[in-house]
Amino acid sequence: MPKRALTQKNGKSQRRVLLKLSGEAFGGGSLGVDVEVLKNIAKQIHGAIEKGVEICIVVGGGNFFRGAQLEEAGIDRSRGDYMGMLGTVMNCLALQEFLEQIDVETRVQTAIAMGQIAEPYIPLKAIRHMQKQRVVIFGAGTGLPYFSTDTVAIQRALETHCEIVLMGKNGVDGVYSADPKTNPDAKKYEALTYTKAIIDDLGVMDAAALSLARENNMALQVFGIDQDEAVKKVLIGDSKIGTVLEEG
């Protein structure tokens, strides 16, 4: 498969990536925000910025709200999804704070207007920020219900011309043939096609996101954020960590 072209800066190839972080990652597997986890992630992002990597981030909000779970509790699904979008913005602001504490310039862009705390989502402006070595964090999903942050990650990566989507998982270090927590015979894949992931229902991300990535030749790397320096390594370009998905 032909590789997506890297951006150019001063005549040199520049790596631009999108990092997808789940809400569970922010909470360290629990509700709320785990300060030490966020400080560690921010430090690793700082290390990659120093290497010249251009970085944007999509965050989940599952450590606060999940629309599907709220629906089970009797809350209208659309309203529950909007609550989840607000949860992602809280995570955006928390990560922005810890990045700026270590002198990483950061901008938050949201799909729902929140003028006092964030910029509106404007792809060309996001690209310009990254070219200036600012981290851009995208919040509030697409601004519409029924869309997962997995789908948002692929869409934002395509629109800002990223080379790859790096999907950080909490408690698992890649894609397996079955749940490794319950099946000791589960096989870890080093490489995988989107078609196999969809047909075998491997739980990488939702089917809409996988299909969007496959149709647009967007590479995806799934890795565990709790591995030593894993975030920094994948941002810089270590393809040996986790599982890499492409369509062959």
CSV table of C-alpha atoms in Angstrom, one decimal:
chain,number,residue,atom,x,y,z
A,1,MET,CA,0.0,0.0,0.0
A,2,PRO,CA,1.4,3.4,-0.9
A,3,LYS,CA,2.4,5.4,2.2
A,4,ARG,CA,0.7,8.7,3.0
A,5,ALA,CA,3.1,11.5,2.2
A,6,LEU,CA,4.7,13.2,5.2
A,7,THR,CA,4.5,17.0,5.6
A,8,GLN,CA,7.5,19.1,4.6
A,9,LYS,CA,9.3,21.6,6.8
A,10,ASN,CA,12.4,23.4,5.7
A,11,GLY,CA,12.7,20.9,2.9
A,12,LYS,CA,12.7,17.9,5.3
A,13,SER,CA,10.1,15.2,5.8
A,14,GLN,CA,8.0,15.9,8.9
A,15,ARG,CA,6.1,13.2,10.8
A,16,ARG,CA,2.5,14.2,11.7
A,17,VAL,CA,0.4,11.8,13.7
A,18,LEU,CA,-2.9,11.6,15.6
A,19,LEU,CA,-2.9,10.1,19.1
A,20,LYS,CA,-6.2,8.6,20.2
A,21,LEU,CA,-6.5,8.3,24.0
A,22,SER,CA,-9.5,6.6,25.6
A,23,GLY,CA,-11.3,8.1,28.6
A,24,GLU,CA,-10.3,5.0,30.5
A,25,ALA,CA,-6.6,6.0,29.9
A,26,PHE,CA,-7.3,9.4,31.6
A,27,GLY,CA,-8.8,7.7,34.6
A,28,GLY,CA,-6.3,4.9,34.9
A,29,GLY,CA,-9.2,2.5,34.5
A,30,SER,CA,-11.3,4.3,37.0
A,31,LEU,CA,-13.8,7.2,37.1
A,32,GLY,CA,-12.4,10.8,37.0
A,33,VAL,CA,-8.9,11.9,36.1
A,34,ASP,CA,-5.7,10.2,37.3
A,35,VAL,CA,-3.2,13.1,37.7
A,36,GLU,CA,-0.1,10.9,37.7
A,37,VAL,CA,-1.2,9.1,34.5
A,38,LEU,CA,-1.8,12.4,32.8
A,39,LYS,CA,1.5,13.8,33.9
A,40,ASN,CA,3.3,10.8,32.5
A,41,ILE,CA,1.5,11.0,29.2
A,42,ALA,CA,2.2,14.7,28.9
A,43,LYS,CA,5.9,14.1,29.6
A,44,GLN,CA,6.1,11.5,26.8
A,45,ILE,CA,4.3,13.8,24.4
A,46,HIS,CA,6.9,16.5,25.3
A,47,GLY,CA,9.7,14.1,24.4
A,48,ALA,CA,8.2,13.5,21.0
A,49,ILE,CA,7.6,17.2,20.3
A,50,GLU,CA,11.3,17.7,21.0
A,51,LYS,CA,12.0,15.2,18.2
A,52,GLY,CA,10.0,17.4,15.8
A,53,VAL,CA,6.9,15.2,15.6
A,54,GLU,CA,3.7,17.1,14.8
A,55,ILE,CA,0.9,15.8,17.1
A,56,CYS,CA,-2.8,16.1,17.4
A,57,ILE,CA,-4.9,14.2,19.9
A,58,VAL,CA,-8.5,12.9,20.1
A,59,VAL,CA,-9.7,12.0,23.6
A,60,GLY,CA,-12.6,9.9,24.8
A,61,GLY,CA,-14.8,10.7,27.7
A,62,GLY,CA,-15.6,7.2,29.1
A,63,ASN,CA,-14.0,8.1,32.5
A,64,PHE,CA,-17.0,10.4,32.9
A,65,PHE,CA,-19.9,9.4,30.7
A,66,ARG,CA,-20.7,6.9,28.0
A,67,GLY,CA,-23.8,7.6,25.9
A,68,ALA,CA,-24.7,3.9,25.4
A,69,GLN,CA,-24.4,3.1,29.1
A,70,LEU,CA,-26.5,6.2,30.0
A,71,GLU,CA,-29.2,5.0,27.5
A,72,GLU,CA,-29.4,1.7,29.4
A,73,ALA,CA,-30.1,3.8,32.6
A,74,GLY,CA,-33.1,5.4,30.9
A,75,ILE,CA,-31.4,8.6,29.6
A,76,ASP,CA,-32.2,9.5,26.0
A,77,ARG,CA,-29.3,8.3,23.8
A,78,SER,CA,-28.8,11.7,22.1
A,79,ARG,CA,-28.6,13.5,25.4
A,80,GLY,CA,-26.3,10.9,26.8
A,81,ASP,CA,-23.9,11.3,23.8
A,82,TYR,CA,-23.9,15.0,24.4
A,83,MET,CA,-23.0,14.4,28.0
A,84,GLY,CA,-20.1,12.2,26.8
A,85,MET,CA,-18.9,15.0,24.5
A,86,LEU,CA,-18.7,17.3,27.5
A,87,GLY,CA,-16.7,14.7,29.3
A,88,THR,CA,-14.1,14.6,26.4
A,89,VAL,CA,-13.7,18.4,26.8
A,90,MET,CA,-12.9,18.0,30.5
A,91,ASN,CA,-10.2,15.5,29.5
A,92,CYS,CA,-8.9,17.9,26.8
A,93,LEU,CA,-8.5,20.7,29.4
A,94,ALA,CA,-6.9,18.5,31.9
A,95,LEU,CA,-4.3,17.3,29.4
A,96,GLN,CA,-3.8,20.8,28.1
A,97,GLU,CA,-3.0,21.9,31.6
A,98,PHE,CA,-0.3,19.3,32.2
A,99,LEU,CA,1.2,19.8,28.8
A,100,GLU,CA,1.5,23.6,29.3
A,101,GLN,CA,3.0,23.1,32.8
A,102,ILE,CA,6.0,21.5,31.0
A,103,ASP,CA,6.1,24.3,28.4
A,104,VAL,CA,4.3,22.4,25.5
A,105,GLU,CA,2.2,24.9,23.7
A,106,THR,CA,-1.3,23.4,23.3
A,107,ARG,CA,-4.6,24.3,21.7
A,108,VAL,CA,-8.0,22.7,22.3
A,109,GLN,CA,-10.4,22.7,19.4
A,110,THR,CA,-14.0,21.5,19.9
A,111,ALA,CA,-16.8,20.5,17.6
A,112,ILE,CA,-19.3,22.3,19.9
A,113,ALA,CA,-18.7,26.0,20.3
A,114,MET,CA,-17.1,26.8,23.7
A,115,GLY,CA,-15.5,30.2,23.0
A,116,GLN,CA,-14.3,30.9,26.5
A,117,ILE,CA,-12.2,27.7,26.8
A,118,ALA,CA,-11.5,26.4,23.3
A,119,GLU,CA,-11.2,27.2,19.6
A,120,PRO,CA,-13.8,25.9,17.1
A,121,TYR,CA,-12.6,22.9,15.1
A,122,ILE,CA,-11.0,24.3,11.9
A,123,PRO,CA,-8.7,21.8,10.1
A,124,LEU,CA,-6.4,24.3,8.4
A,125,LYS,CA,-5.9,26.2,11.7
A,126,ALA,CA,-5.1,22.8,13.5
A,127,ILE,CA,-2.5,22.1,10.8
A,128,ARG,CA,-1.0,25.5,11.2
A,129,HIS,CA,-0.7,25.0,15.0
A,130,MET,CA,1.0,21.7,14.4
A,131,GLN,CA,3.4,23.2,12.0
A,132,LYS,CA,4.4,25.6,14.8
A,133,GLN,CA,5.0,22.6,17.1
A,134,ARG,CA,1.9,23.1,19.1
A,135,VAL,CA,-0.1,20.1,20.2
A,136,VAL,CA,-3.8,20.2,19.1
A,137,ILE,CA,-6.4,18.4,21.2
A,138,PHE,CA,-9.8,17.7,19.6
A,139,GLY,CA,-12.8,17.5,21.9
A,140,ALA,CA,-16.6,17.1,21.8
A,141,GLY,CA,-16.4,14.3,19.2
A,142,THR,CA,-18.1,15.3,15.9
A,143,GLY,CA,-20.6,17.5,17.8
A,144,LEU,CA,-23.3,15.1,16.8
A,145,PRO,CA,-24.7,12.0,18.7
A,146,TYR,CA,-24.3,8.4,17.6
A,147,PHE,CA,-20.6,8.9,16.4
A,148,SER,CA,-17.8,7.3,18.5
A,149,THR,CA,-14.5,9.0,19.2
A,150,ASP,CA,-12.9,6.2,17.2
A,151,THR,CA,-14.6,7.5,14.1
A,152,VAL,CA,-13.7,11.0,15.1
A,153,ALA,CA,-10.0,10.0,15.3
A,154,ILE,CA,-10.0,8.6,11.8
A,155,GLN,CA,-11.9,11.6,10.4
A,156,ARG,CA,-9.6,14.2,12.1
A,157,ALA,CA,-6.5,12.3,11.0
A,158,LEU,CA,-7.7,12.3,7.4
A,159,GLU,CA,-8.7,16.0,7.4
A,160,THR,CA,-5.4,17.2,9.0
A,161,HIS,CA,-3.3,14.9,6.7
A,162,CYS,CA,-1.8,12.7,9.4
A,163,GLU,CA,0.5,9.8,8.6
A,164,ILE,CA,-1.0,7.4,11.1
A,165,VAL,CA,-3.5,7.0,13.9
A,166,LEU,CA,-1.9,5.8,17.2
A,167,MET,CA,-4.6,4.2,19.4
A,168,GLY,CA,-3.6,3.9,23.1
A,169,LYS,CA,-5.4,1.2,25.0
A,170,ASN,CA,-5.6,0.8,28.8
A,171,GLY,CA,-4.8,-2.7,30.0
A,172,VAL,CA,-4.0,-4.3,26.7
A,173,ASP,CA,-0.9,-4.1,24.5
A,174,GLY,CA,-2.3,-4.7,21.0
A,175,VAL,CA,-4.9,-6.6,19.1
A,176,TYR,CA,-5.5,-10.2,20.0
A,177,SER,CA,-7.5,-13.0,18.4
A,178,ALA,CA,-9.6,-13.2,21.6
A,179,ASP,CA,-9.7,-11.5,24.9
A,180,PRO,CA,-6.3,-12.2,26.5
A,181,LYS,CA,-7.8,-11.6,30.0
A,182,THR,CA,-10.1,-14.5,29.7
A,183,ASN,CA,-8.4,-16.7,27.0
A,184,PRO,CA,-4.8,-17.7,27.7
A,185,ASP,CA,-4.6,-19.0,24.1
A,186,ALA,CA,-5.3,-15.7,22.5
A,187,LYS,CA,-2.8,-14.8,19.8
A,188,LYS,CA,-1.4,-11.2,19.6
A,189,TYR,CA,-1.1,-9.8,16.1
A,190,GLU,CA,1.9,-7.8,15.1
A,191,ALA,CA,0.2,-6.8,11.8
A,192,LEU,CA,-3.3,-7.1,10.6
A,193,THR,CA,-5.6,-6.0,7.8
A,194,TYR,CA,-8.7,-4.0,8.3
A,195,THR,CA,-10.7,-6.6,6.5
A,196,LYS,CA,-9.7,-9.4,8.9
A,197,ALA,CA,-10.4,-7.1,11.9
A,198,ILE,CA,-13.9,-6.4,10.6
A,199,ILE,CA,-14.8,-9.9,9.6
A,200,ASP,CA,-13.4,-11.5,12.8
A,201,ASP,CA,-14.9,-8.8,14.9
A,202,LEU,CA,-11.7,-8.3,16.9
A,203,GLY,CA,-12.9,-5.3,18.8
A,204,VAL,CA,-10.2,-2.9,17.6
A,205,MET,CA,-12.6,-0.1,17.3
A,206,ASP,CA,-16.2,0.3,16.0
A,207,ALA,CA,-16.9,-1.0,12.5
A,208,ALA,CA,-17.7,2.4,11.1
A,209,ALA,CA,-14.2,3.7,12.1
A,210,LEU,CA,-12.5,0.6,10.7
A,211,SER,CA,-14.3,1.0,7.4
A,212,LEU,CA,-13.4,4.7,7.1
A,213,ALA,CA,-9.8,3.9,7.8
A,214,ARG,CA,-9.7,1.0,5.2
A,215,GLU,CA,-11.5,3.1,2.5
A,216,ASN,CA,-9.0,5.9,2.9
A,217,ASN,CA,-5.8,3.9,3.4
A,218,MET,CA,-5.2,5.4,6.9
A,219,ALA,CA,-2.7,3.3,8.9
A,220,LEU,CA,-3.5,2.5,12.5
A,221,GLN,CA,-1.3,1.3,15.4
A,222,VAL,CA,-2.9,-0.1,18.5
A,223,PHE,CA,-0.7,-0.2,21.6
A,224,GLY,CA,-0.8,-0.3,25.4
A,225,ILE,CA,-0.2,3.1,27.2
A,226,ASP,CA,0.9,1.4,30.4
A,227,GLN,CA,4.0,0.0,28.7
A,228,ASP,CA,7.3,1.9,29.6
A,229,GLU,CA,7.6,5.0,27.4
A,230,ALA,CA,5.2,3.5,24.9
A,231,VAL,CA,3.4,6.8,24.0
A,232,LYS,CA,6.7,8.5,23.2
A,233,LYS,CA,8.0,5.5,21.2
A,234,VAL,CA,5.0,5.2,19.0
A,235,LEU,CA,4.8,9.0,18.5
A,236,ILE,CA,8.4,9.0,17.3
A,237,GLY,CA,7.8,6.0,15.0
A,238,ASP,CA,8.5,2.7,16.7
A,239,SER,CA,6.4,0.2,14.7
A,240,LYS,CA,7.3,-2.8,16.8
A,241,ILE,CA,5.0,-1.8,19.6
A,242,GLY,CA,1.5,-3.2,19.6
A,243,THR,CA,-0.3,-4.0,16.4
A,244,VAL,CA,-0.2,-2.2,13.1
A,245,LEU,CA,-3.3,-2.3,10.8
A,246,GLU,CA,-3.2,-1.6,7.1
A,247,GLU,CA,-5.0,-3.0,4.1
A,248,GLY,CA,-2.1,-4.8,2.6
